[in-house]
């Protein structure tokens, strides 16, 4: 019985080793194709990877079926578009911070309120950059670089949720507990659904003291070349300065315009999305009505 257990253990170790080795070999092939910079014949790949042609052919077949490798009319191999998409995704956080930095600085200089940059990760908002206001009255806020938290009660989070597909958003609602942080936190899923729909129509989101008492925030989406929301740009400050009139007439258009300029740097085509900056009168009035309901001028 002991020998049988040892045999099974040894077999599992061999299987684990074989699986890891296959992954290493497949990744090695991707690196070879990337370094070569041009389509390669099977013989070239197998030689550089130090694999038998049959092994290289099997691994290449798997990579083709997964979209990581393509084969041209001459049966040569090259990297597929999926590799480009994954590489793009891996560099987004770094690239967005670098690209957004001068625009965030300009936004800070124009409004002198705290400017934030955030992304969505596993249903939570994560702040990846921030420029702080030097106003005398500065309020304590949850938003800090490196902090992560619920998306449903922040301006940046709502913008990022608005970029989800309907299926993704419904899954988010089904797996997220809407905890109350302040008296203004949205804890009803139906109300949150209407709020996210408003964000999609208006092109910006509001946080009216929903995460931190006395703090208001305006956020707008940053989109990539595919039109997908990849980050959120926001401005936050105390409600005594962030009045309804100021937000509607100045802050919302300014944040939307700045987010659009960053989006264009990421390859976003904005010709057909003029409403992202201007917004329709109806949609702007929806945001204004929500602010006025708070009793602020």
mmCIF file of C-alpha atoms in Angstrom:
data_model
loop_
_atom_site.group_PDB
_atom_site.id
_atom_site.type_symbol
_atom_site.label_atom_id
_atom_site.label_comp_id
_atom_site.label_asym_id
_atom_site.label_seq_id
_atom_site.Cartn_x
_atom_site.Cartn_y
_atom_site.Cartn_z
ATOM 1 C CA UNK A 1 0.000 0.000 0.000
ATOM 2 C CA UNK A 2 2.859 2.342 0.889
ATOM 3 C CA UNK A 3 4.563 1.632 -2.423
ATOM 4 C CA UNK A 4 1.324 2.422 -4.255
ATOM 5 C CA UNK A 5 1.032 5.788 -2.504
ATOM 6 C CA UNK A 6 4.638 6.578 -3.310
ATOM 7 C CA UNK A 7 4.050 5.666 -6.949
ATOM 8 C CA UNK A 8 1.052 7.968 -7.150
ATOM 9 C CA UNK A 9 3.018 10.790 -5.517
ATOM 10 C CA UNK A 10 5.897 10.317 -7.935
ATOM 11 C CA UNK A 11 3.481 10.271 -10.867
ATOM 12 C CA UNK A 12 1.849 13.509 -9.727
ATOM 13 C CA UNK A 13 5.246 15.155 -9.384
ATOM 14 C CA UNK A 14 6.141 14.041 -12.887
ATOM 15 C CA UNK A 15 2.857 15.407 -14.208
ATOM 16 C CA UNK A 16 3.366 18.733 -12.401
ATOM 17 C CA UNK A 17 6.903 18.962 -13.734
ATOM 18 C CA UNK A 18 5.717 18.162 -17.249
ATOM 19 C CA UNK A 19 2.997 20.847 -17.065
ATOM 20 C CA UNK A 20 5.440 23.508 -15.869
ATOM 21 C CA UNK A 21 7.960 22.481 -18.506
ATOM 22 C CA UNK A 22 5.314 22.809 -21.221
ATOM 23 C CA UNK A 23 4.456 26.310 -20.036
ATOM 24 C CA UNK A 24 8.116 27.278 -19.941
ATOM 25 C CA UNK A 25 8.635 25.950 -23.463
ATOM 26 C CA UNK A 26 5.573 27.759 -24.800
ATOM 27 C CA UNK A 27 6.668 31.043 -23.203
ATOM 28 C CA UNK A 28 10.157 30.511 -24.601
ATOM 29 C CA UNK A 29 8.674 30.204 -28.096
ATOM 30 C CA UNK A 30 6.783 33.471 -27.625
ATOM 31 C CA UNK A 31 10.011 35.187 -26.571
ATOM 32 C CA UNK A 32 11.843 33.767 -29.583
ATOM 33 C CA UNK A 33 9.160 35.034 -31.977
ATOM 34 C CA UNK A 34 9.199 38.442 -30.273
ATOM 35 C CA UNK A 35 12.994 38.758 -30.419
ATOM 36 C CA UNK A 36 13.196 37.590 -34.040
ATOM 37 C CA UNK A 37 10.787 40.305 -35.146
ATOM 38 C CA UNK A 38 9.666 38.520 -38.335
ATOM 39 C CA UNK A 39 7.742 35.355 -39.289
ATOM 40 C CA UNK A 40 9.714 32.150 -38.613
ATOM 41 C CA UNK A 41 9.645 28.661 -40.110
ATOM 42 C CA UNK A 42 9.129 25.657 -37.842
ATOM 43 C CA UNK A 43 12.758 24.610 -38.204
ATOM 44 C CA UNK A 44 13.991 27.999 -37.033
ATOM 45 C CA UNK A 45 11.710 27.937 -33.999
ATOM 46 C CA UNK A 46 12.638 24.387 -32.994
ATOM 47 C CA UNK A 47 16.338 25.105 -33.422
ATOM 48 C CA UNK A 48 16.335 28.268 -31.329
ATOM 49 C CA UNK A 49 14.077 26.708 -28.694
ATOM 50 C CA UNK A 50 16.236 23.562 -28.695
ATOM 51 C CA UNK A 51 13.169 21.389 -29.152
ATOM 52 C CA UNK A 52 12.343 18.528 -31.469
ATOM 53 C CA UNK A 53 10.299 19.759 -34.468
ATOM 54 C CA UNK A 54 7.360 17.592 -33.371
ATOM 55 C CA UNK A 55 7.368 19.173 -29.894
ATOM 56 C CA UNK A 56 7.706 22.681 -31.261
ATOM 57 C CA UNK A 57 4.903 21.994 -33.753
ATOM 58 C CA UNK A 58 2.587 20.769 -30.991
ATOM 59 C CA UNK A 59 3.285 23.794 -28.795
ATOM 60 C CA UNK A 60 2.839 26.196 -31.705
ATOM 61 C CA UNK A 61 -0.476 24.534 -32.527
ATOM 62 C CA UNK A 62 -1.700 25.166 -28.991
ATOM 63 C CA UNK A 63 -0.530 28.783 -29.087
ATOM 64 C CA UNK A 64 -2.329 29.265 -32.424
ATOM 65 C CA UNK A 65 -5.575 27.821 -31.053
ATOM 66 C CA UNK A 66 -5.338 30.240 -28.105
ATOM 67 C CA UNK A 67 -4.669 33.253 -30.353
ATOM 68 C CA UNK A 68 -1.122 33.919 -29.159
ATOM 69 C CA UNK A 69 0.504 32.873 -32.436
ATOM 70 C CA UNK A 70 -0.596 33.163 -36.076
ATOM 71 C CA UNK A 71 0.527 31.317 -39.197
ATOM 72 C CA UNK A 72 0.875 33.059 -42.552
ATOM 73 C CA UNK A 73 0.298 31.744 -46.075
ATOM 74 C CA UNK A 74 3.845 30.369 -46.195
ATOM 75 C CA UNK A 75 3.328 28.349 -42.973
ATOM 76 C CA UNK A 76 5.581 30.714 -41.036
ATOM 77 C CA UNK A 77 4.810 31.635 -37.438
ATOM 78 C CA UNK A 78 4.444 35.079 -35.892
ATOM 79 C CA UNK A 79 2.980 36.589 -32.729
ATOM 80 C CA UNK A 80 -0.811 36.969 -32.636
ATOM 81 C CA UNK A 81 -2.834 40.003 -31.628
ATOM 82 C CA UNK A 82 -3.649 38.534 -28.227
ATOM 83 C CA UNK A 83 -0.005 38.982 -27.217
ATOM 84 C CA UNK A 84 -0.285 42.645 -28.172
ATOM 85 C CA UNK A 85 -3.459 43.062 -26.098
ATOM 86 C CA UNK A 86 -1.918 41.404 -23.052
ATOM 87 C CA UNK A 87 1.245 43.468 -23.370
ATOM 88 C CA UNK A 88 -0.860 46.586 -23.698
ATOM 89 C CA UNK A 89 -2.856 45.698 -20.599
ATOM 90 C CA UNK A 90 0.313 45.095 -18.576
ATOM 91 C CA UNK A 91 1.683 48.544 -19.391
ATOM 92 C CA UNK A 92 -1.559 50.499 -18.984
ATOM 93 C CA UNK A 93 -1.060 51.489 -15.346
ATOM 94 C CA UNK A 94 2.474 52.765 -15.983
ATOM 95 C CA UNK A 95 1.587 54.391 -19.289
ATOM 96 C CA UNK A 96 -1.579 56.026 -17.996
ATOM 97 C CA UNK A 97 0.253 57.546 -15.031
ATOM 98 C CA UNK A 98 2.971 58.939 -17.276
ATOM 99 C CA UNK A 99 0.570 60.193 -19.917
ATOM 100 C CA UNK A 100 -1.910 61.622 -17.417
ATOM 101 C CA UNK A 101 0.692 63.372 -15.229
ATOM 102 C CA UNK A 102 0.958 66.713 -17.116
ATOM 103 C CA UNK A 103 -2.811 66.886 -17.565
ATOM 104 C CA UNK A 104 -3.371 66.202 -13.863
ATOM 105 C CA UNK A 105 -0.900 68.985 -13.030
ATOM 106 C CA UNK A 106 -2.720 71.369 -15.346
ATOM 107 C CA UNK A 107 -6.052 70.412 -13.782
ATOM 108 C CA UNK A 108 -4.659 71.016 -10.286
ATOM 109 C CA UNK A 109 -3.374 74.443 -11.302
ATOM 110 C CA UNK A 110 -6.732 75.408 -12.792
ATOM 111 C CA UNK A 111 -8.953 74.339 -9.875
ATOM 112 C CA UNK A 112 -6.587 73.863 -6.884
ATOM 113 C CA UNK A 113 -8.515 70.841 -5.665
ATOM 114 C CA UNK A 114 -7.120 67.328 -5.191
ATOM 115 C CA UNK A 115 -6.783 65.426 -8.476
ATOM 116 C CA UNK A 116 -6.976 61.614 -8.509
ATOM 117 C CA UNK A 117 -6.263 58.847 -11.007
ATOM 118 C CA UNK A 118 -7.826 55.432 -10.385
ATOM 119 C CA UNK A 119 -8.381 52.028 -11.977
ATOM 120 C CA UNK A 120 -10.752 49.128 -11.307
ATOM 121 C CA UNK A 121 -9.320 45.894 -9.934
ATOM 122 C CA UNK A 122 -11.462 42.922 -8.878
ATOM 123 C CA UNK A 123 -14.505 45.125 -8.419
ATOM 124 C CA UNK A 124 -12.686 47.692 -6.298
ATOM 125 C CA UNK A 125 -11.380 51.150 -7.100
ATOM 126 C CA UNK A 126 -7.598 51.509 -6.721
ATOM 127 C CA UNK A 127 -5.946 54.934 -6.629
ATOM 128 C CA UNK A 128 -2.710 54.939 -8.630
ATOM 129 C CA UNK A 129 -1.822 58.646 -8.575
ATOM 130 C CA UNK A 130 -2.837 61.834 -6.791
ATOM 131 C CA UNK A 131 -1.940 65.523 -6.734
ATOM 132 C CA UNK A 132 -3.033 67.272 -3.550
ATOM 133 C CA UNK A 133 -4.557 70.706 -3.247
ATOM 134 C CA UNK A 134 -2.693 73.340 -1.262
ATOM 135 C CA UNK A 135 -5.896 75.046 -0.127
ATOM 136 C CA UNK A 136 -5.965 76.063 3.521
ATOM 137 C CA UNK A 137 -9.122 74.017 4.113
ATOM 138 C CA UNK A 138 -8.255 70.419 3.248
ATOM 139 C CA UNK A 139 -10.492 67.545 4.299
ATOM 140 C CA UNK A 140 -9.428 64.014 5.141
ATOM 141 C CA UNK A 141 -10.357 61.664 2.310
ATOM 142 C CA UNK A 142 -10.256 57.921 1.758
ATOM 143 C CA UNK A 143 -8.659 58.482 -1.647
ATOM 144 C CA UNK A 144 -4.891 57.998 -1.281
ATOM 145 C CA UNK A 145 -2.353 56.456 -3.656
ATOM 146 C CA UNK A 146 -2.356 52.698 -3.126
ATOM 147 C CA UNK A 147 -5.689 52.657 -1.328
ATOM 148 C CA UNK A 148 -8.394 50.376 -2.636
ATOM 149 C CA UNK A 149 -12.041 50.227 -1.683
ATOM 150 C CA UNK A 150 -15.638 49.930 -2.824
ATOM 151 C CA UNK A 151 -16.425 51.397 -6.232
ATOM 152 C CA UNK A 152 -20.150 52.106 -5.773
ATOM 153 C CA UNK A 153 -19.694 55.043 -3.384
ATOM 154 C CA UNK A 154 -16.937 57.039 -5.100
ATOM 155 C CA UNK A 155 -16.969 59.183 -8.224
ATOM 156 C CA UNK A 156 -14.022 57.328 -9.750
ATOM 157 C CA UNK A 157 -15.554 53.982 -8.897
ATOM 158 C CA UNK A 158 -18.883 54.840 -10.517
ATOM 159 C CA UNK A 159 -17.110 55.925 -13.701
ATOM 160 C CA UNK A 160 -15.209 52.638 -13.785
ATOM 161 C CA UNK A 161 -18.399 50.654 -13.161
ATOM 162 C CA UNK A 162 -20.055 52.506 -16.042
ATOM 163 C CA UNK A 163 -17.428 51.003 -18.331
ATOM 164 C CA UNK A 164 -18.471 47.429 -17.513
ATOM 165 C CA UNK A 165 -20.719 45.454 -19.833
ATOM 166 C CA UNK A 166 -24.259 44.883 -18.567
ATOM 167 C CA UNK A 167 -23.371 41.283 -17.728
ATOM 168 C CA UNK A 168 -20.264 42.350 -15.813
ATOM 169 C CA UNK A 169 -22.196 45.032 -13.937
ATOM 170 C CA UNK A 170 -24.983 42.634 -12.940
ATOM 171 C CA UNK A 171 -22.364 40.181 -11.709
ATOM 172 C CA UNK A 172 -20.787 43.010 -9.700
ATOM 173 C CA UNK A 173 -24.157 43.812 -8.085
ATOM 174 C CA UNK A 174 -24.778 40.145 -7.300
ATOM 175 C CA UNK A 175 -21.440 39.746 -5.517
ATOM 176 C CA UNK A 176 -21.070 43.129 -3.796
ATOM 177 C CA UNK A 177 -22.567 44.175 -0.493
ATOM 178 C CA UNK A 178 -23.545 47.847 -0.630
ATOM 179 C CA UNK A 179 -22.325 48.906 2.800
ATOM 180 C CA UNK A 180 -23.351 52.310 4.161
ATOM 181 C CA UNK A 181 -20.480 54.695 4.973
ATOM 182 C CA UNK A 182 -22.466 57.927 5.337
ATOM 183 C CA UNK A 183 -26.116 58.948 5.288
ATOM 184 C CA UNK A 184 -25.728 59.622 1.544
ATOM 185 C CA UNK A 185 -24.230 56.261 0.532
ATOM 186 C CA UNK A 186 -26.288 54.461 -2.129
ATOM 187 C CA UNK A 187 -27.183 51.057 -0.667
ATOM 188 C CA UNK A 188 -30.070 50.120 -2.969
ATOM 189 C CA UNK A 189 -29.026 48.130 -6.061
ATOM 190 C CA UNK A 190 -31.831 49.579 -8.203
ATOM 191 C CA UNK A 191 -30.847 53.135 -7.318
ATOM 192 C CA UNK A 192 -27.204 52.316 -8.091
ATOM 193 C CA UNK A 193 -28.246 50.896 -11.476
ATOM 194 C CA UNK A 194 -30.030 54.170 -12.311
ATOM 195 C CA UNK A 195 -27.008 56.129 -11.106
ATOM 196 C CA UNK A 196 -24.592 54.180 -13.329
ATOM 197 C CA UNK A 197 -26.926 54.635 -16.299
ATOM 198 C CA UNK A 198 -26.889 58.389 -15.626
ATOM 199 C CA UNK A 199 -23.082 58.301 -15.552
ATOM 200 C CA UNK A 200 -23.023 56.578 -18.945
ATOM 201 C CA UNK A 201 -25.315 59.234 -20.404
ATOM 202 C CA UNK A 202 -23.725 62.273 -18.758
ATOM 203 C CA UNK A 203 -20.109 61.214 -19.208
ATOM 204 C CA UNK A 204 -19.222 61.998 -15.604
ATOM 205 C CA UNK A 205 -19.966 60.746 -12.085
ATOM 206 C CA UNK A 206 -20.647 62.468 -8.792
ATOM 207 C CA UNK A 207 -19.820 61.470 -5.244
ATOM 208 C CA UNK A 208 -21.839 63.716 -2.965
ATOM 209 C CA UNK A 209 -20.416 62.761 0.409
ATOM 210 C CA UNK A 210 -21.157 59.074 -0.152
ATOM 211 C CA UNK A 211 -17.791 57.737 1.043
ATOM 212 C CA UNK A 212 -16.568 60.611 3.227
ATOM 213 C CA UNK A 213 -18.791 63.134 4.972
ATOM 214 C CA UNK A 214 -18.363 66.655 3.645
ATOM 215 C CA UNK A 215 -16.381 65.561 0.573
ATOM 216 C CA UNK A 216 -17.586 65.866 -3.000
ATOM 217 C CA UNK A 217 -16.032 64.475 -6.131
ATOM 218 C CA UNK A 218 -16.445 64.756 -9.906
ATOM 219 C CA UNK A 219 -15.004 61.994 -12.084
ATOM 220 C CA UNK A 220 -14.807 61.271 -15.820
ATOM 221 C CA UNK A 221 -13.710 58.224 -17.822
ATOM 222 C CA UNK A 222 -10.371 57.741 -19.527
ATOM 223 C CA UNK A 223 -10.797 55.476 -22.559
ATOM 224 C CA UNK A 224 -8.316 53.556 -24.677
ATOM 225 C CA UNK A 225 -8.079 53.069 -28.436
ATOM 226 C CA UNK A 226 -10.866 50.465 -28.258
ATOM 227 C CA UNK A 227 -13.212 52.901 -26.522
ATOM 228 C CA UNK A 228 -12.964 50.891 -23.294
ATOM 229 C CA UNK A 229 -12.881 52.694 -19.939
ATOM 230 C CA UNK A 230 -9.438 51.924 -18.478
ATOM 231 C CA UNK A 231 -9.150 54.559 -15.745
ATOM 232 C CA UNK A 232 -10.960 57.404 -14.042
ATOM 233 C CA UNK A 233 -9.838 60.998 -13.548
ATOM 234 C CA UNK A 234 -11.426 62.829 -10.639
ATOM 235 C CA UNK A 235 -11.300 66.032 -8.636
ATOM 236 C CA UNK A 236 -12.368 66.017 -4.987
ATOM 237 C CA UNK A 237 -12.754 68.660 -2.334
ATOM 238 C CA UNK A 238 -14.897 69.896 0.556
ATOM 239 C CA UNK A 239 -18.580 70.500 -0.121
ATOM 240 C CA UNK A 240 -18.190 74.110 1.054
ATOM 241 C CA UNK A 241 -16.146 74.762 -2.118
ATOM 242 C CA UNK A 242 -17.613 72.100 -4.394
ATOM 243 C CA UNK A 243 -21.045 73.703 -4.710
ATOM 244 C CA UNK A 244 -23.724 72.647 -7.189
ATOM 245 C CA UNK A 245 -23.175 75.730 -9.342
ATOM 246 C CA UNK A 246 -19.408 75.259 -9.374
ATOM 247 C CA UNK A 247 -19.619 71.560 -10.211
ATOM 248 C CA UNK A 248 -22.145 71.921 -13.030
ATOM 249 C CA UNK A 249 -20.815 75.101 -14.631
ATOM 250 C CA UNK A 250 -17.079 74.630 -14.192
ATOM 251 C CA UNK A 251 -15.798 71.436 -12.619
ATOM 252 C CA UNK A 252 -17.715 68.749 -14.558
ATOM 253 C CA UNK A 253 -16.908 70.222 -18.013
ATOM 254 C CA UNK A 254 -13.263 70.730 -17.003
ATOM 255 C CA UNK A 255 -12.766 67.183 -15.699
ATOM 256 C CA UNK A 256 -14.520 65.698 -18.745
ATOM 257 C CA UNK A 257 -12.405 67.753 -21.137
ATOM 258 C CA UNK A 258 -9.167 66.763 -19.395
ATOM 259 C CA UNK A 259 -10.130 63.071 -19.304
ATOM 260 C CA UNK A 260 -10.928 63.228 -23.007
ATOM 261 C CA UNK A 261 -7.525 64.734 -23.803
ATOM 262 C CA UNK A 262 -5.811 61.905 -21.908
ATOM 263 C CA UNK A 263 -8.033 59.391 -23.733
ATOM 264 C CA UNK A 264 -6.968 60.812 -27.074
ATOM 265 C CA UNK A 265 -3.321 60.307 -26.071
ATOM 266 C CA UNK A 266 -4.202 56.633 -25.551
ATOM 267 C CA UNK A 267 -5.552 56.436 -29.105
ATOM 268 C CA UNK A 268 -9.222 57.051 -28.360
ATOM 269 C CA UNK A 269 -11.151 58.466 -31.314
ATOM 270 C CA UNK A 270 -13.400 61.182 -29.912
ATOM 271 C CA UNK A 271 -15.087 62.448 -33.092
ATOM 272 C CA UNK A 272 -18.310 60.536 -32.462
ATOM 273 C CA UNK A 273 -18.271 61.143 -28.701
ATOM 274 C CA UNK A 274 -18.585 64.924 -28.498
ATOM 275 C CA UNK A 275 -21.162 64.510 -25.733
ATOM 276 C CA UNK A 276 -18.358 63.276 -23.497
ATOM 277 C CA UNK A 277 -17.281 66.896 -23.148
ATOM 278 C CA UNK A 278 -20.394 68.927 -23.715
ATOM 279 C CA UNK A 279 -23.202 66.591 -22.675
ATOM 280 C CA UNK A 280 -26.817 67.134 -23.643
ATOM 281 C CA UNK A 281 -28.879 69.691 -21.799
ATOM 282 C CA UNK A 282 -31.150 66.929 -20.525
ATOM 283 C CA UNK A 283 -28.304 64.884 -19.081
ATOM 284 C CA UNK A 284 -26.616 67.902 -17.537
ATOM 285 C CA UNK A 285 -29.896 68.852 -15.871
ATOM 286 C CA UNK A 286 -30.163 65.345 -14.372
ATOM 287 C CA UNK A 287 -26.827 65.870 -12.626
ATOM 288 C CA UNK A 288 -27.836 69.370 -11.600
ATOM 289 C CA UNK A 289 -31.148 68.164 -10.151
ATOM 290 C CA UNK A 290 -29.266 65.607 -8.041
ATOM 291 C CA UNK A 291 -26.941 68.315 -6.722
ATOM 292 C CA UNK A 292 -29.793 70.726 -6.028
ATOM 293 C CA UNK A 293 -31.606 67.972 -4.134
ATOM 294 C CA UNK A 294 -28.710 68.194 -1.674
ATOM 295 C CA UNK A 295 -29.715 71.781 -0.981
ATOM 296 C CA UNK A 296 -26.484 73.354 -2.264
ATOM 297 C CA UNK A 297 -26.219 76.440 -4.496
#
